[in-house]
C-alpha positions as a printed Julia matrix, in Angstrom:
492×3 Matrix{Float64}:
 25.66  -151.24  -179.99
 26.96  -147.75  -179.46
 29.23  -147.03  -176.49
 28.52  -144.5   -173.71
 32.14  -142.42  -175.54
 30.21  -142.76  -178.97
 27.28  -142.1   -177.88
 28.65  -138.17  -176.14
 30.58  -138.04  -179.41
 27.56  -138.04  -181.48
 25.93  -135.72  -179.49
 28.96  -133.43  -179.5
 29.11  -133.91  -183.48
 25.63  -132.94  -184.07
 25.74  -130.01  -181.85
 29.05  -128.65  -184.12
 26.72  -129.52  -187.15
 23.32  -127.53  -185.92
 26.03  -124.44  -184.88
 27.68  -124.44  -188.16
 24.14  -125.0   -190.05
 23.37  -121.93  -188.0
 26.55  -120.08  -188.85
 25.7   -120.49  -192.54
 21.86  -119.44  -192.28
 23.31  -116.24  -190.6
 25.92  -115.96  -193.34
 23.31  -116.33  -196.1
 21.17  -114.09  -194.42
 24.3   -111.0   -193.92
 22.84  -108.48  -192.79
 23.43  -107.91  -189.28
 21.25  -105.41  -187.42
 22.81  -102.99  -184.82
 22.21  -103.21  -181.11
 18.81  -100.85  -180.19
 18.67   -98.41  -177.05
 14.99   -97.48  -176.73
 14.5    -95.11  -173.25
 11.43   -94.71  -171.04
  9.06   -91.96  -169.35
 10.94   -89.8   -172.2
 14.59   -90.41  -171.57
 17.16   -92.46  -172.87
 20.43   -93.65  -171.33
 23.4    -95.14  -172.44
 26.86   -95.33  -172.0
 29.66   -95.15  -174.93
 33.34   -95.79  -174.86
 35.99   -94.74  -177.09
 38.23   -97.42  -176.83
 41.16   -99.19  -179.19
 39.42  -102.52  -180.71
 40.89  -106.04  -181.89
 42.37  -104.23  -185.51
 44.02  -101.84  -183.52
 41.34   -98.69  -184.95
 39.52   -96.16  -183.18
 36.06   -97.43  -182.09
 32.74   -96.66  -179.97
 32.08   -99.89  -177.37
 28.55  -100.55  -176.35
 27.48  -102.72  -173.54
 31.35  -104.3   -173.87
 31.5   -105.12  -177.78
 32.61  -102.62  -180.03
 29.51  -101.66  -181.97
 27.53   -98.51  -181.86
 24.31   -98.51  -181.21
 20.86   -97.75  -182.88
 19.76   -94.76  -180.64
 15.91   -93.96  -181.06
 14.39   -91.81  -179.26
 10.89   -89.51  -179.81
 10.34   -86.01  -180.04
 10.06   -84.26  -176.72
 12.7    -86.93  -175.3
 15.69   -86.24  -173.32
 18.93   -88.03  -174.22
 21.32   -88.79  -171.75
 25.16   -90.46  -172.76
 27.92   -90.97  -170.79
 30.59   -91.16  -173.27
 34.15   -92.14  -172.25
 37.15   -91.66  -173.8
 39.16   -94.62  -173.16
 42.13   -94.31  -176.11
 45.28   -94.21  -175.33
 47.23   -91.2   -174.25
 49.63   -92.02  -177.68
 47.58   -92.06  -180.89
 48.62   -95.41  -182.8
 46.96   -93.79  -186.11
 47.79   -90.85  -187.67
 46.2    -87.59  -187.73
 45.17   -84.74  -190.41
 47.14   -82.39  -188.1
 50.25   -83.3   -186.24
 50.24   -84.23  -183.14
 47.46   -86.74  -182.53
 46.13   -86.16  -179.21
 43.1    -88.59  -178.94
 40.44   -86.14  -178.1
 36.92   -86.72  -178.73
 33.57   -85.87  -178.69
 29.83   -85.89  -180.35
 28.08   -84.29  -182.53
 24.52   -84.69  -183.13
 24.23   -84.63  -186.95
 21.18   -82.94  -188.19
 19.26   -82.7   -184.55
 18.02   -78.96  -184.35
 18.76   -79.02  -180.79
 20.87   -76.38  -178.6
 25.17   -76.02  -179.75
 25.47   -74.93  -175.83
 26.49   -77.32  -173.51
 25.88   -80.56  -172.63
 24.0    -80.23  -175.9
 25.29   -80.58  -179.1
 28.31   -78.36  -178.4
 31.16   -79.69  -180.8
 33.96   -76.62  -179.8
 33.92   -76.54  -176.47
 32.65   -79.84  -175.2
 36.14   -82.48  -175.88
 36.77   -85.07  -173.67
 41.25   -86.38  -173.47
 42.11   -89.82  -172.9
 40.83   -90.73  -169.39
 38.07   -87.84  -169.4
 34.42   -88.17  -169.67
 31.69   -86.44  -171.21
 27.9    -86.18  -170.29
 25.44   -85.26  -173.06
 22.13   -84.22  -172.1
 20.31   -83.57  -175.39
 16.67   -81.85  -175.21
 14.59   -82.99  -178.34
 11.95   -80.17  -179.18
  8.63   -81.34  -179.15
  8.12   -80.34  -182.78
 11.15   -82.0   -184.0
 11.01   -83.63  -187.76
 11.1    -87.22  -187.15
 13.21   -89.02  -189.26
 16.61   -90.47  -189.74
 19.56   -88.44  -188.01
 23.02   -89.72  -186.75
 25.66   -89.37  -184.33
 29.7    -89.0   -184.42
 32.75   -87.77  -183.44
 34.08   -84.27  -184.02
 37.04   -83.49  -182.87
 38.83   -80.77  -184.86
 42.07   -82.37  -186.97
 40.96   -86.16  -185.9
 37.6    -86.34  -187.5
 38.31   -88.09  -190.16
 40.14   -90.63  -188.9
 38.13   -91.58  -186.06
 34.81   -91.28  -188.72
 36.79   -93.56  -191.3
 37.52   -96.27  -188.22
 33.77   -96.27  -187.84
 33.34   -93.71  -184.58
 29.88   -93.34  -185.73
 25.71   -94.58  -184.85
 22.59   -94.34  -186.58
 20.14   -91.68  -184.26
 15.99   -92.49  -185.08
 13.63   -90.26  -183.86
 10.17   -91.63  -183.93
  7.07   -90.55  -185.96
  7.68   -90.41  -189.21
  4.87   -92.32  -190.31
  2.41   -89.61  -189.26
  3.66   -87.91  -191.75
  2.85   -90.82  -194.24
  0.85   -92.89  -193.31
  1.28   -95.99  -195.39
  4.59   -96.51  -193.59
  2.6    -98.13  -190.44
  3.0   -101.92  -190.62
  5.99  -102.02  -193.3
  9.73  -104.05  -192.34
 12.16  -101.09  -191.23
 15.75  -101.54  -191.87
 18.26   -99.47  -190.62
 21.44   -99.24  -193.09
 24.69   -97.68  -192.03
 27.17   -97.13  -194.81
 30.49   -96.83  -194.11
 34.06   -96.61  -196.04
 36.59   -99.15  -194.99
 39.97   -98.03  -195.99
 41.92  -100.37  -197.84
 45.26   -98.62  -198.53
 47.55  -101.16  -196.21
 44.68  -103.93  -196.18
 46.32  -107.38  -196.83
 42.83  -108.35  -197.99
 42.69  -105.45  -200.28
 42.39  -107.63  -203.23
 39.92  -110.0   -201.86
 37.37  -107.49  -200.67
 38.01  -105.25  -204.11
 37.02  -108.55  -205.89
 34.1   -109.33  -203.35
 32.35  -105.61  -204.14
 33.51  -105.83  -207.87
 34.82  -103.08  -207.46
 34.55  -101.27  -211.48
 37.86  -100.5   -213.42
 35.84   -98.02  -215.32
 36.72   -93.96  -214.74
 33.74   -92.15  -214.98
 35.99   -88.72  -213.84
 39.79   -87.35  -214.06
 41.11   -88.87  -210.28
 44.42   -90.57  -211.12
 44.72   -92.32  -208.02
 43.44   -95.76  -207.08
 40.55   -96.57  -205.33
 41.86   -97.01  -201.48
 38.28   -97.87  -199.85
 34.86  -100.08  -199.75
 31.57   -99.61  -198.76
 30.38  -101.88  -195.67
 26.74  -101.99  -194.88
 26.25  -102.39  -191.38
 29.63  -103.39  -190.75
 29.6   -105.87  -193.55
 30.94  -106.3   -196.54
 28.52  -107.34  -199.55
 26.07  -108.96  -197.31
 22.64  -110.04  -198.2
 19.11  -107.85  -197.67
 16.15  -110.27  -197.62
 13.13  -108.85  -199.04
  9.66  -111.66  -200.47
  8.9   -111.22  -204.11
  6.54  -107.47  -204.0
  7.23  -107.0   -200.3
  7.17  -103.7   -199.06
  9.54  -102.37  -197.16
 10.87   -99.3   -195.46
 14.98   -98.27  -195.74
 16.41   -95.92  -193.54
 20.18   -95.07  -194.63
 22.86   -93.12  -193.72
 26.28   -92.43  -195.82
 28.61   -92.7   -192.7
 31.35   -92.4   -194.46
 34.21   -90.01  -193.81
 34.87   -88.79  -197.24
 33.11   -91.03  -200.17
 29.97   -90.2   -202.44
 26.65   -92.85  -202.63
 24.67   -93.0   -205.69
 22.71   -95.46  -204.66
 20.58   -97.4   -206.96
 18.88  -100.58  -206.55
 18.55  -103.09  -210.32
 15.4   -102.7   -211.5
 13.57  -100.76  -208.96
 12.77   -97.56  -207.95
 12.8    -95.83  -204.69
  9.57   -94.44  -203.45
 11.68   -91.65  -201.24
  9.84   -90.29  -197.8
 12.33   -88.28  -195.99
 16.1    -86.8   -196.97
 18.64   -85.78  -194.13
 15.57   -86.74  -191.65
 13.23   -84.31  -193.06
  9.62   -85.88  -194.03
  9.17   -84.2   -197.62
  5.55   -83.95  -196.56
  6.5    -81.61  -193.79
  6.72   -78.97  -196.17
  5.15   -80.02  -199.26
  1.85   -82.17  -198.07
  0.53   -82.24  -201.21
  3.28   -84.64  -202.47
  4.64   -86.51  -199.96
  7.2    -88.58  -201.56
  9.94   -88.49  -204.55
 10.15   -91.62  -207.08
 13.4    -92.05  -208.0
 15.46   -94.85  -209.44
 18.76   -93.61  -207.9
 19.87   -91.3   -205.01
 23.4    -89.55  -204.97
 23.82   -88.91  -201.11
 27.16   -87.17  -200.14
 28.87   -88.23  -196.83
 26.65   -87.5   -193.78
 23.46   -87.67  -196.19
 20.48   -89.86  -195.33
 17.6    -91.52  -197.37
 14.47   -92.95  -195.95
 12.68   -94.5   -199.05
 10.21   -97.65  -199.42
 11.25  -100.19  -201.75
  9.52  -103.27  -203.46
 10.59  -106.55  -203.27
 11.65  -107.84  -206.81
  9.34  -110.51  -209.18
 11.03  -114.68  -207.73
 13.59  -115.48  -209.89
 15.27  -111.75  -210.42
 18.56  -111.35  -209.27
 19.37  -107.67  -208.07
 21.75  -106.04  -205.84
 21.75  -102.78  -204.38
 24.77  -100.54  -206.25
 26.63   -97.34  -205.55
 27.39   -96.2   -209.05
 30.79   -94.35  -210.12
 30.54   -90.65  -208.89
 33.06   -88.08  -210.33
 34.29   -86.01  -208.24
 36.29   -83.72  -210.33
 40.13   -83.6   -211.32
 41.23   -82.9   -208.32
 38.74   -85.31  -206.11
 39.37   -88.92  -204.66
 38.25   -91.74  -207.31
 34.47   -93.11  -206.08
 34.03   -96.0   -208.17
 30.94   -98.18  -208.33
 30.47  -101.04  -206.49
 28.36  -103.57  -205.35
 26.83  -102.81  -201.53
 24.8   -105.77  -200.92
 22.69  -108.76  -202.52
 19.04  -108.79  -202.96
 17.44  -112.22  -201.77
 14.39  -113.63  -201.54
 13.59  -113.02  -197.14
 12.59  -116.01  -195.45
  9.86  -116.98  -193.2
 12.13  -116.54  -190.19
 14.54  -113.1   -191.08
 13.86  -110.4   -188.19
 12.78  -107.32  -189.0
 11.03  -104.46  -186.51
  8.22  -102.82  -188.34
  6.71   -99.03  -187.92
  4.57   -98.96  -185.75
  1.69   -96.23  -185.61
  1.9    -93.48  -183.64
 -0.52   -90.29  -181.93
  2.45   -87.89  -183.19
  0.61   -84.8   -184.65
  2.25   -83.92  -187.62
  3.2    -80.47  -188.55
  2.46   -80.07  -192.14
  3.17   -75.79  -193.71
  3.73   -75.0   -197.32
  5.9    -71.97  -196.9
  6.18   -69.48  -199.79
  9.96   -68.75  -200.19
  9.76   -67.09  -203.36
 10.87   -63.34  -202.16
 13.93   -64.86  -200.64
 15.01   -66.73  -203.21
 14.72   -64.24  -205.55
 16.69   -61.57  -203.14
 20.39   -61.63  -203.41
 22.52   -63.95  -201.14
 22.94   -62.29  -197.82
 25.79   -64.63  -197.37
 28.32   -66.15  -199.68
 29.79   -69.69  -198.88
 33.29   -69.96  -201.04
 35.15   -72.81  -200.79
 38.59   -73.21  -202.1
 41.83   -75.81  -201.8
 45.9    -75.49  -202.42
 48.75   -77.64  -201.32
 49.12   -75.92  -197.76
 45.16   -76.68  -196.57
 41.33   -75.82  -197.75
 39.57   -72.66  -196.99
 36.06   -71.03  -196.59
 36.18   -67.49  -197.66
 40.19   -67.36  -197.81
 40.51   -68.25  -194.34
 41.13   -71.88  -192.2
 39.9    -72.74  -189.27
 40.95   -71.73  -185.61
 39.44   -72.81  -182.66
 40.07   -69.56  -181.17
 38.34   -67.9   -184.0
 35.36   -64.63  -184.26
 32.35   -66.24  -186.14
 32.29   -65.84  -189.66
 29.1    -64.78  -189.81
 26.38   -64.03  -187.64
 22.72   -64.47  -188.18
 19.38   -63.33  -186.29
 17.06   -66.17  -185.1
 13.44   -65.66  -186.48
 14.27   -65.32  -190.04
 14.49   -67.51  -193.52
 17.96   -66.56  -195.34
 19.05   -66.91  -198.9
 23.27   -68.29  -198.59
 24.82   -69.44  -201.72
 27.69   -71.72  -201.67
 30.38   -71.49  -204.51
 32.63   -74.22  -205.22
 35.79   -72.8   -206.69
 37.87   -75.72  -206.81
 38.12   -79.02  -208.77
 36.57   -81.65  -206.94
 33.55   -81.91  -205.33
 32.44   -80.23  -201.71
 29.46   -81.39  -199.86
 28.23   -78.09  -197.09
 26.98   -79.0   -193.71
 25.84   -76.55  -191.1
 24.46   -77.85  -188.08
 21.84   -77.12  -185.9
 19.39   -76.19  -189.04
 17.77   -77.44  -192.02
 17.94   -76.09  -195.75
 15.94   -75.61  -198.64
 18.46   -76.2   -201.97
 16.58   -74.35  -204.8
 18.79   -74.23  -207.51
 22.17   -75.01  -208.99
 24.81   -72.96  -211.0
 21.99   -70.46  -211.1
 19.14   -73.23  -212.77
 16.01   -74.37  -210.59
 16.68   -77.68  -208.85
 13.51   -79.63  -210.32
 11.5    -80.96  -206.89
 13.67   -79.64  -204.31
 13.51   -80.64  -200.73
 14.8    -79.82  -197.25
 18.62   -81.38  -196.13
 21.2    -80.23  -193.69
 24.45   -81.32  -196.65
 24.43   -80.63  -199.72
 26.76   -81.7   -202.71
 28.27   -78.5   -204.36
 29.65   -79.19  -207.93
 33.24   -78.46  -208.3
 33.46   -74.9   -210.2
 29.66   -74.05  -209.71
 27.56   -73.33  -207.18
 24.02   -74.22  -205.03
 21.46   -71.29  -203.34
 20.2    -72.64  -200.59
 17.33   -70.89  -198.0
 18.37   -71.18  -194.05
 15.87   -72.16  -191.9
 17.08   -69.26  -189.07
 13.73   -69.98  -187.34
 14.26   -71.96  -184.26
 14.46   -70.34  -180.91
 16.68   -73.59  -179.75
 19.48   -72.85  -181.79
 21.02   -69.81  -180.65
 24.68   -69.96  -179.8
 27.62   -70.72  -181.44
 27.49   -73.37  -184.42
 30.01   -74.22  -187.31
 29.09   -74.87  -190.86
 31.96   -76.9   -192.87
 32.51   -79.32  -195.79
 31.73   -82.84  -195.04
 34.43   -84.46  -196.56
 36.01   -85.07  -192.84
 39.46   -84.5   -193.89
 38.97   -80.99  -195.28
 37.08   -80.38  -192.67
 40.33   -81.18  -190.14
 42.42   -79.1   -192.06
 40.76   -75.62  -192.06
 36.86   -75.67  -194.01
 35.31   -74.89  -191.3
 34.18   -71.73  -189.78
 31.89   -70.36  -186.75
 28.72   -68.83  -187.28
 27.0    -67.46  -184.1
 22.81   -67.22  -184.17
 21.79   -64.46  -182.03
């Protein structure tokens, strides 16, 4: 006969068993899925803290946990954020530049949206401990849909506040107008991130857990000093049924480390790059097959993928990049498991939409063949890195200055040894051709690797009422960017 005690204890027991059956399905499972903020009648609201979390590192806090958000929103939207800076007055971290003050802001990445303010306005919009920011962000009507993202950008604390993680995937809607066999397939979002390693106590644990390869592929004589985390994770599992279809959206959020993604055995059937449909301007081929993808930091891929044959074990890789003698070792690595999905694993799906799609085949060929009308140099020594011999001051003339209305040819030399990868925001590029050879299928980004000691023409889309004002164009790698490639460029 079993007591009324025993009888609570066995219900108490199997209650601990169902939670920690539950704990392992969700382990098993890995991937975790950001939180979503969808809006309504057009606009979308949120609130975001900068705030110290549990490890002591920079981080954005959403609806009280520290975790940043999924923000998707559809052309023609507003988007409203209230973003508060919550860090303490006395940096804990340190800085690229001496002293750390704790500012912060947001930048927009890729959005071709307005630098004034409450826009996307990354010089004068910066928010001290205590002070708080309010972003009102018009999406144009006509706006690519695709995958975009949103972080900090705070001149001399990029980096670190990137590397902590200060940083959100941004969806706008309608992509699958411009290919239609996306409506109906499993969307995952993928944030890829660099955790940093260098003073980790579970360094060698999490080096062993991404098995993390001895080989060099280039001259970088230091060790390796980060890993890769999908969705906050590391080495977690993507489920996927034997030839299932599905549709990957991801972002390299990482403040200074190279992707060459490939995943064992399968090929990616590539849509959109740096949230730009390739249909939008080539509609007679509307996507890329490839079987891997190098995506600098800040670059995005939006590719389906097939589910591989029962049985076949496959992971999803970054392989080793080199990034020249003087670059920061990028090893490969493992970024997640690929496992058979089960019957239960959540996963939205596209939906269709009445988004008219605005497919043009431009012909480019008279600007490409023109000479540059601006030159892009970047260069390095021990006392900081440079575009066109000069840092960066906030207090600055632009660099340039360019007429709205108008495609332009810009080439972008790398004359140092490592790799660079050029950003410019509030626009979209077309990279033709590198060290002076045609770049076989080219298509539209806003960053672009630049191979130490050569070079990459680009053509500027200039075109966009929207974007006149003062913008910045600077080298992705976060901590360059802090301490002086960057520069102004004003559209007029």
């Amino acid at each position: 006969m079993i007591t009324r005690t025993r009888f609570f204890e066995l219900i108490v027991l199997a209650a601990a068993m169902t939670w920690l059956v539950h704990v392992a399905e969700q382990n098993r499972s890995g991937l975790p899925n950001p939180p979503e903020v969808r809006g309504s009648n057009h606009v979308v609201t949120l609130t975001l803290r900068a705030a110290t979390n549990a490890e002591g590192h920079d981080a954005f806090f959403f609806n009280g946990k520290a975790s940043a958000p999924v923000i998707r929103v559809w052309p023609g939207d507003t988007l409203k954020i209230e973003y508060i800076n919550e860090l303490p007055k006395i940096a804990i971290e340190p800085c690229a530049i001496e002293p750390c003050h704790n500012m912060t802001n947001l930048h927009f990445h890729g959005l071709e949206v307005s630098p004034h303010r409450p826009q996307d306005d990354v010089l004068d919009m910066m928010a001290m401990p205590g002070e708080t920011l309010h972003y009102a962000v018009q999406i144009p009507p006509n706006h690519p849909p695709g995958l975009y993202w949103y972080h900090t950008h705070p001149h001399g604390e990029s980096h670190r506040q990137v590397l902590d993680g200060m940083s959100g995937a941004l969806v706008i809607e309608g992509i699958e107008s411009y290919f239609p066999p996306l409506a109906g397939l499993p969307e995952r979002v993928l944030v890829v991130r660099g955790r940093s390693i260098e003073h980790d106590p579970q360094s060698t644990d999490l080096k062993r857990r991404v098995e993390l390869s001895s080989d060099v592929c280039g001259a970088e004589p230091e060790t390796p000093e980060e890993v890769f985390t999908l969705n906050g994770s590391v080495r977690p599992q993507i489920e996927i049924a034997p030839g299932e279809r599905q549709f990957w959206r991801l972002v390299n959020a990482s403040a200074d480390r190279y992707l060459d993604l490939q995943l064992e055995g399968q090929t990616f059937e590539i849509v959109a790059m740096d949230g730009m449909p390739i249909a939008q301007r080539d509609p007679a081929h509307r996507t890329r097959i490839a079987d891997h993808v190098l995506l600098p930091p800040a670059g995005r891929l939006e590719a389906i993928v097939t589910g591989p044959t029962a049985g076949t074990p496959r992971r999803l890789i970054t392989r080793c990049v080199d990034t020249g003698p003087d670059g920061d070792p990028n090893p490969a690595m493992i970024l997640a498991d690929i496992v058979p999905r089960t019957a239960a694993s959540p996963t939205s799906r596209i939906s269709e939409s009445s988004l008219k799609p605005d497919l043009k085949t431009l012909d480019l060929a008279a600007e490409e063949k023109a000479p540059p009308r601006f030159i892009v140099t970047f260069t390095e020594d021990k006392k900081g890195f440079y575009i066109n011999g000069d840092k960066f001051a906030p207090d600055a003339a632009p660099m340039v200055r360019a007429k709205v209305g108008a495609y332009q040819h810009w080439r972008i030399v790398n004359a140092s040894g490592e790799l660079h990868p050029m950003h410019i925001h509030q626009v979209h590029f077309l990279a033709y051709a590198e060290n002076d050879k045609p770049i076989v299928d080219p298509v539209w980004l806003d960053t672009v690797n630049v191979p130490y000691g050569g070079s990459v023409d680009v053509i500027m889309d200039f075109t966009k009422p929207v974007i006149r004002g003062m913008s910045v164009f600077h080298c992705h790698l976060l901590n360059h960017e802090d301490k002086g490639m960057m520069a102004k460029i004003l559209f007029q």
